[in-house]
XYZ file of C-alpha atoms in Angstrom:
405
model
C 77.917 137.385 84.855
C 79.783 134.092 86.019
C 77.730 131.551 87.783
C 79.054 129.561 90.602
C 77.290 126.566 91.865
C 77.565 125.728 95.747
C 77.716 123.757 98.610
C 76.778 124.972 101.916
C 75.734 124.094 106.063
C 72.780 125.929 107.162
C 72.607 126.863 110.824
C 70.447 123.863 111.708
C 73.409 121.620 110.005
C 71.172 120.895 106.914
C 73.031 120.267 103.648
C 71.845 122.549 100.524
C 73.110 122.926 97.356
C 72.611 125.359 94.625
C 73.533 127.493 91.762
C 74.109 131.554 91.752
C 75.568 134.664 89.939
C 78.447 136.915 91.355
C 80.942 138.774 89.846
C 83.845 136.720 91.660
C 84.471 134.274 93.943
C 84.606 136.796 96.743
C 81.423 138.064 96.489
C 79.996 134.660 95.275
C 81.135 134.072 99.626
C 79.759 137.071 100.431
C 76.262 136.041 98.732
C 76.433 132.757 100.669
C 77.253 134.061 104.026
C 74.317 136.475 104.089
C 72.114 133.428 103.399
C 73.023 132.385 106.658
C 74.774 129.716 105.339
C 78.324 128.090 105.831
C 80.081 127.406 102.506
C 81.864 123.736 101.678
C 82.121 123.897 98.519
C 82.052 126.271 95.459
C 83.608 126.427 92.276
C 82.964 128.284 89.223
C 80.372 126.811 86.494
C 81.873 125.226 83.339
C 85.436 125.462 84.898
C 87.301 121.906 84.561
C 89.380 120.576 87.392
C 93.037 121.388 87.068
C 94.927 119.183 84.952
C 92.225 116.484 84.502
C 93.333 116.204 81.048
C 96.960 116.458 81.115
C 98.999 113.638 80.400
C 99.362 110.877 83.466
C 102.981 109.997 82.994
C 103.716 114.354 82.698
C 102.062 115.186 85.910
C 104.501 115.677 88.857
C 104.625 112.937 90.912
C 102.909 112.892 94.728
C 106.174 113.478 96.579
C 106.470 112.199 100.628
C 106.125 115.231 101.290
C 102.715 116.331 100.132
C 101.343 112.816 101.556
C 102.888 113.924 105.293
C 101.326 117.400 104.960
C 97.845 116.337 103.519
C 97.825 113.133 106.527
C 98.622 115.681 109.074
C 96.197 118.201 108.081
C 93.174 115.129 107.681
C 94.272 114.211 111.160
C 93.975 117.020 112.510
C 91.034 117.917 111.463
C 89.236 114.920 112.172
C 90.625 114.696 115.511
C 88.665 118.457 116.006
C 85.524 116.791 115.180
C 85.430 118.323 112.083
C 83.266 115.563 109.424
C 84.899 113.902 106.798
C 83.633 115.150 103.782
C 83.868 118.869 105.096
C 87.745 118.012 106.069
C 87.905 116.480 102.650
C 86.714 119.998 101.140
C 88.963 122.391 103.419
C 91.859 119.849 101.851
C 91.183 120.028 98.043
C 90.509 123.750 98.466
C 94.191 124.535 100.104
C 96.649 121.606 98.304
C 98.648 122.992 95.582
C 99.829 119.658 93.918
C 97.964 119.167 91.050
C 97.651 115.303 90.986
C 96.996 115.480 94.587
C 94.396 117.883 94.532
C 92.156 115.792 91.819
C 92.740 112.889 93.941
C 91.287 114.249 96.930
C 88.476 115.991 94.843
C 87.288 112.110 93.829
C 87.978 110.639 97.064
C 85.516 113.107 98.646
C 83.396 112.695 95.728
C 83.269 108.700 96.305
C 82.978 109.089 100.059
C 80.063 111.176 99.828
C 78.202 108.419 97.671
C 78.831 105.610 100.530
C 82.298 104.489 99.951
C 84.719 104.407 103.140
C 88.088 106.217 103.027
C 90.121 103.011 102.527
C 87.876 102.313 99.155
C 87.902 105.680 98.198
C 91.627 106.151 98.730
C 92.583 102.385 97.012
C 91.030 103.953 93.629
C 93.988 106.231 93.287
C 97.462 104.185 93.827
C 99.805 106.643 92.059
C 98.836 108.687 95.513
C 98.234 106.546 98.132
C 100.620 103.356 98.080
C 98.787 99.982 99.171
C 100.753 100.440 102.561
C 99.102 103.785 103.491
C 95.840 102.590 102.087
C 95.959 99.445 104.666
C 97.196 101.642 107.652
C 94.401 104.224 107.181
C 91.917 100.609 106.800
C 93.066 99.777 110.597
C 92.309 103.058 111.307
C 88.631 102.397 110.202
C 88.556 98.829 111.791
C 89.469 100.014 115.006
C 87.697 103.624 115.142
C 90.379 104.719 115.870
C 91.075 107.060 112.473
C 92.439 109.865 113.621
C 94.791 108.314 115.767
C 95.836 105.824 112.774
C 96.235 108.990 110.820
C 98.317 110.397 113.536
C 100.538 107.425 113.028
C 100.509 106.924 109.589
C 101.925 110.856 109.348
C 104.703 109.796 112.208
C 105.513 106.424 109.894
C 106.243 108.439 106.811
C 108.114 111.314 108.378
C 110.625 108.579 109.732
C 110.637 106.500 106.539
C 111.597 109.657 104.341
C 113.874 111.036 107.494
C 115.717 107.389 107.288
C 115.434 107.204 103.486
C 117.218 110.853 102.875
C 120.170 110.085 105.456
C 120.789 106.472 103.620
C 120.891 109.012 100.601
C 123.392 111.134 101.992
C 125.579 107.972 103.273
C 125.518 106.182 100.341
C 126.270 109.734 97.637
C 129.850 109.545 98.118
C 130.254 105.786 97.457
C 127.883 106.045 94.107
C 129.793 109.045 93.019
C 132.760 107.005 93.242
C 131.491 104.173 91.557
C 130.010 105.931 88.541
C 133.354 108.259 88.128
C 135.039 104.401 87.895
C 132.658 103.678 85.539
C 132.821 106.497 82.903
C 136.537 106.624 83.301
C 136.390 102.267 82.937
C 134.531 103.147 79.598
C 136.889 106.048 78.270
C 139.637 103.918 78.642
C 138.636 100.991 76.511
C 136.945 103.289 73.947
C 139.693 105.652 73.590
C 142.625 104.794 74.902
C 143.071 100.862 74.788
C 142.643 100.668 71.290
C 145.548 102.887 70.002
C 147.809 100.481 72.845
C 146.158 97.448 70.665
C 147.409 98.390 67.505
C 151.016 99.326 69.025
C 151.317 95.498 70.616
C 149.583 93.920 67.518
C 152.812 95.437 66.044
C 155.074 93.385 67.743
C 155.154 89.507 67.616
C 155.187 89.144 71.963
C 152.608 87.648 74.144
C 150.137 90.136 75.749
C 149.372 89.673 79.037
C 146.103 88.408 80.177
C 144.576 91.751 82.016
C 145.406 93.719 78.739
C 143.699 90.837 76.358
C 140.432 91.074 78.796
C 140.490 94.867 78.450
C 141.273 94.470 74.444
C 139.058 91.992 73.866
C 136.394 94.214 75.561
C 137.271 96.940 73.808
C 136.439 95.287 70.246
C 133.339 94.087 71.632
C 131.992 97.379 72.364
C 133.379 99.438 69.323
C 131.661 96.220 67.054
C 128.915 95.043 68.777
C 127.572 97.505 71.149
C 124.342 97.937 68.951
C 123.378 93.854 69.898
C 124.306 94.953 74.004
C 122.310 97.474 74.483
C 119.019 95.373 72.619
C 120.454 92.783 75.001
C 120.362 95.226 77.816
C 117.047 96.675 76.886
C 115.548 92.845 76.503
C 116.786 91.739 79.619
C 115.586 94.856 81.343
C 112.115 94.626 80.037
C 112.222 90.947 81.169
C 113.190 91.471 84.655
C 110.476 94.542 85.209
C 107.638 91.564 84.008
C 109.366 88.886 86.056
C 108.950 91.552 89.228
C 105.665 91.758 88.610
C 104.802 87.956 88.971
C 104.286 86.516 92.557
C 107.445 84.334 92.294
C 109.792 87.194 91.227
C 108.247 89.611 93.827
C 109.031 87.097 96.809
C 112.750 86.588 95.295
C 113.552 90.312 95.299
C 111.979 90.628 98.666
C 114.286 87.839 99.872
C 116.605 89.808 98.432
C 116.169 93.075 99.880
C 116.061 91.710 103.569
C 119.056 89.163 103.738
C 121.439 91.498 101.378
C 124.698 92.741 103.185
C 124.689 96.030 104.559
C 121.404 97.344 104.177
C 119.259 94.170 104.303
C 119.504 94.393 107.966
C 118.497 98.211 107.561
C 115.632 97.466 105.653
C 114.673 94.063 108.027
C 114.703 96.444 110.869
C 112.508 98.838 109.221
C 110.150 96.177 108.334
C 109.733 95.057 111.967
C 109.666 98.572 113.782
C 106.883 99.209 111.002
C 105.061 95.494 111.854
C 105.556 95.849 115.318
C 103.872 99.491 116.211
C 101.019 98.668 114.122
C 99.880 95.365 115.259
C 100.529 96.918 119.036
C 97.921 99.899 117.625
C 95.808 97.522 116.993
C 95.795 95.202 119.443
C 95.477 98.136 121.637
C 92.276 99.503 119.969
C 90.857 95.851 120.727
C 90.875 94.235 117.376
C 90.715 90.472 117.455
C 94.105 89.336 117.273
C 93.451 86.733 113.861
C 91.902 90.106 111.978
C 94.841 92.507 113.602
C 97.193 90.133 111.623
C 95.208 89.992 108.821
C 95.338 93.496 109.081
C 99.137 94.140 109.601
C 99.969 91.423 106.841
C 99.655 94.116 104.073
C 101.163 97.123 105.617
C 104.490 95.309 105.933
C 105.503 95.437 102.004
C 107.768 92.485 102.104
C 106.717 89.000 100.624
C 108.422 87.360 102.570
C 107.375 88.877 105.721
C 103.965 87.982 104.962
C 104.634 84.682 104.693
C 105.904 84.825 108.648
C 103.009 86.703 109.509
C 100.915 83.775 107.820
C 102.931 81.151 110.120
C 102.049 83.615 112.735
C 98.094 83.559 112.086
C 97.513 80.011 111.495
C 99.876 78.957 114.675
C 96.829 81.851 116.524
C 94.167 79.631 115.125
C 95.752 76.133 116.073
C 95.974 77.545 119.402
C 100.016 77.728 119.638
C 100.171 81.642 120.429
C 101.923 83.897 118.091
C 105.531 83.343 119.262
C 105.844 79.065 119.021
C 105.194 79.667 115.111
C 108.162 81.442 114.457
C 110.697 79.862 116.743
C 113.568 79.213 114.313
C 112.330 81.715 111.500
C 115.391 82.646 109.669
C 113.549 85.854 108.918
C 111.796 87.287 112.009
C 114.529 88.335 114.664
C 114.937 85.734 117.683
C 114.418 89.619 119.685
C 111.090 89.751 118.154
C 110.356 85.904 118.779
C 111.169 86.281 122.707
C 109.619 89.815 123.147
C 106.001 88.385 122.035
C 106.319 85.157 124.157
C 106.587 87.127 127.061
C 104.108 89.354 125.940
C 101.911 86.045 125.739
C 102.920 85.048 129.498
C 102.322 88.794 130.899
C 99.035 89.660 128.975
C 100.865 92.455 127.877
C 101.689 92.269 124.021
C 101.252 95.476 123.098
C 102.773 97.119 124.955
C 105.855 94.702 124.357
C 105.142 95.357 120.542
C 105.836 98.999 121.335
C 108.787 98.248 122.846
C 110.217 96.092 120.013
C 109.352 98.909 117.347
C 111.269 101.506 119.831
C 114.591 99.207 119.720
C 114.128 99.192 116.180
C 113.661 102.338 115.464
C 117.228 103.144 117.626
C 118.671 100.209 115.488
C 117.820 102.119 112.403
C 119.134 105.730 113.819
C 122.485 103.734 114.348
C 122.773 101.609 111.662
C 122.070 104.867 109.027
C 124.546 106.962 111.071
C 127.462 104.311 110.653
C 126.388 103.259 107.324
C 129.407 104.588 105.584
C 132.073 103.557 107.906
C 130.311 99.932 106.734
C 130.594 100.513 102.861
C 134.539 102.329 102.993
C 136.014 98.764 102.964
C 134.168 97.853 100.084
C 134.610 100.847 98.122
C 138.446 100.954 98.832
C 138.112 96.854 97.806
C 136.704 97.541 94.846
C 138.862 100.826 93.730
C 141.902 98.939 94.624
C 140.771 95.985 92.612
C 139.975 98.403 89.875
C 142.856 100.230 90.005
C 145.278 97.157 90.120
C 143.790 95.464 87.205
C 143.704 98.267 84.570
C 147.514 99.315 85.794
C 148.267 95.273 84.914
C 146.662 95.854 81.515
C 148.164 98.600 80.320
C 151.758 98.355 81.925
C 152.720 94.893 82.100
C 152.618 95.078 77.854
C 154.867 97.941 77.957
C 157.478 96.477 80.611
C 157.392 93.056 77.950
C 157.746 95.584 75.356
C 161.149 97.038 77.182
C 162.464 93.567 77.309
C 161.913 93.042 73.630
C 163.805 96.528 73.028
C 166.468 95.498 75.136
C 167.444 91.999 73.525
């Protein structure tokens, strides 16, 4: 008969532990409730945990999706006064996700031998990104948890909300530009070089759109074998450069002051930094630890560099907005919003304010993004367009002439 071992709440809410036989899990329940007891936990002895030994990089990711759902379902929870490590249970008993579900099953397992949520939940990155991991650790500075948890849910809702509708904006535009692409490469593997050989035919000067597009043509049909080791190089060095602390701040510079959606994403950035240092300031963290704190929920180098101007002006005693006057990061609205927090007494609230505008800013910004990329897409088509019509007329209008005389 199978043997199940278990973990169970007496009436007196004393923990016990223990090991019995049952035909099935339902009666294995059955068995425990007429103990008197309240089951947590109970699995089947000698039964492994699902997919422990599959292959990392062939497990299905953690989607946004199943974070939202398991963040929701922790908060509320928690916020019923239901313990940790029993919420933790109900969790890895009901998620389907694979990867997911052994996550949780270690968090609650490190948890229950002293670790807090925030170290429990840093030991598994491939689930919990370092931003999520920092927002739940204000959470547990401010005992405030459940509320963090509350907002952490609300966060990524609107982050995957904004990041699907700057999906849909932008589908048309890569469509486009990957159509252009293949039909870029057809043409100078197929079609240019039969032209080539016609003109090579005849002693008359080929213009300079159809030598580029020849010229590129022979590269590719002899040496395409050296590009893409070139490619593959360069690639390889890039995802190392990344990595370092100099490459990480470039690309971050990058992402915030790029046309079109560096604005998007600097908005993001600040909505994000905004409502969580007013959280915490709110739950009456010390305003040196809040920034602290914020500085690695934001996910921007360069951000955190500002936010470092911001904490050492605090501790100089110049206030939080004098340190950033002239930033050519932070927003000037940002800038003015916390110095007259700092003259009212009121900066969280103003905080909250600033992350509301932002979040509009966003809504707006996403809805018109592709009235903002049409010019450059019909820019780029037309530039396209014009240059290969160059290449592969103007030859054949020189050729006419030639004919003629």
């Amino acid at each position: 008969m199978p043997a199940f071992r278990y973990r169970a709440m007496s009436a007196a809410g004393q923990a016990q532990q223990g090991m019995l036989e049952a035909p099935d899990l339902d009666q294995a329940l059955d068995r425990i409730h007429r103990m008197g007891l309240t089951p947590v936990r109970l699995e089947a002895q000698g039964t492994s945990q699902p997919n422990s030994r599959a292959i990392p990089f062939l497990q299905k990711k953690v989607t946004p999706r199943d974070l939202i759902l398991f963040t929701r379902q922790l908060e509320t929870m928690l916020d019923s006064g239901l313990p940790i490590l029993s919420a933790l249970e109900i969790l890895h008993a009901q998620t389907v996700q694979p990867k997911l579900k052994m996550a949780i099953d270690r968090v609650r397992s490190d948890v229950e031998q002293g670790s807090t949520l925030t170290e429990a939940l840093y030991r598994h990155p491939d689930c919990f990104p370092r931003i999520y991991v920092n927002l739940v650790f204000a959470g547990e500075e401010g005992g405030l948890l459940a509320q963090m948890l509350d907002r952490v849910a609300t966060l990524l809702e609107y982050e995957a909300e904004t990041d699907q509708r700057i999906r849909s904006a932008t589908f048309y535009p890569t469509l486009i530009v990957t159509e252009l692409g293949l039909a870029f490469l057809v043409l100078i593997k197929f079609v240019l070089p039969r032209f080539a050989s016609l003109f090579r035919n005849f002693n008359t000067a080929l213009p300079l759109p159809t030598r580029v597009l020849i010229g590129l043509s022979d590269f590719f049909e002899h040496q395409w074998i050296p590009f893409v080791f070139f490619i593959v190089c360069a690639a390889a060095i890039a995802v190392v450069w990344s990595r370092t602390e100099r490459g990480r701040t470039t690309i971050d510079r990058i992402i915030v002051t790029a046309p079109i959606f560096g604005p998007i994403f600097l908005m993001t950035i600040m909505s994000r930094f905004s409502r969580v240092l007013s959280a915490l300031l709110a739950s009456g963290i010390p305003i040196v630890r809040a920034l602290d704190i914020v500085r690695g929920v934001v996910g921007n180098k360069v951000v955190e560099v500002e936010i470092d101007r911001m904490r050492d002006g605090v501790v100089a005693g110049q206030g939080l907005a004098e340190p950033l006057r002239g930033s050519p990061i932070i927003p000037p609205l940002v800038v003015k919003m916390l110095a007259v927090g700092e003259e009212t007494g009121a900066i969280d609230k103003m905080l909250l304010r600033v992350s509301r505008y932002y979040d509009q800013d966003v809504d707006y910004a996403v809805k018109n993004l592709s009235t903002a990329i049409e010019p450059v897409l019909l820019i780029i088509l037309g530039a396209a367009v014009l240059f290969t019509a160059l290449a592969v007329f103007l030859p054949l209008w020189n050729l006419m002439n030639v004919f003629r005389h």
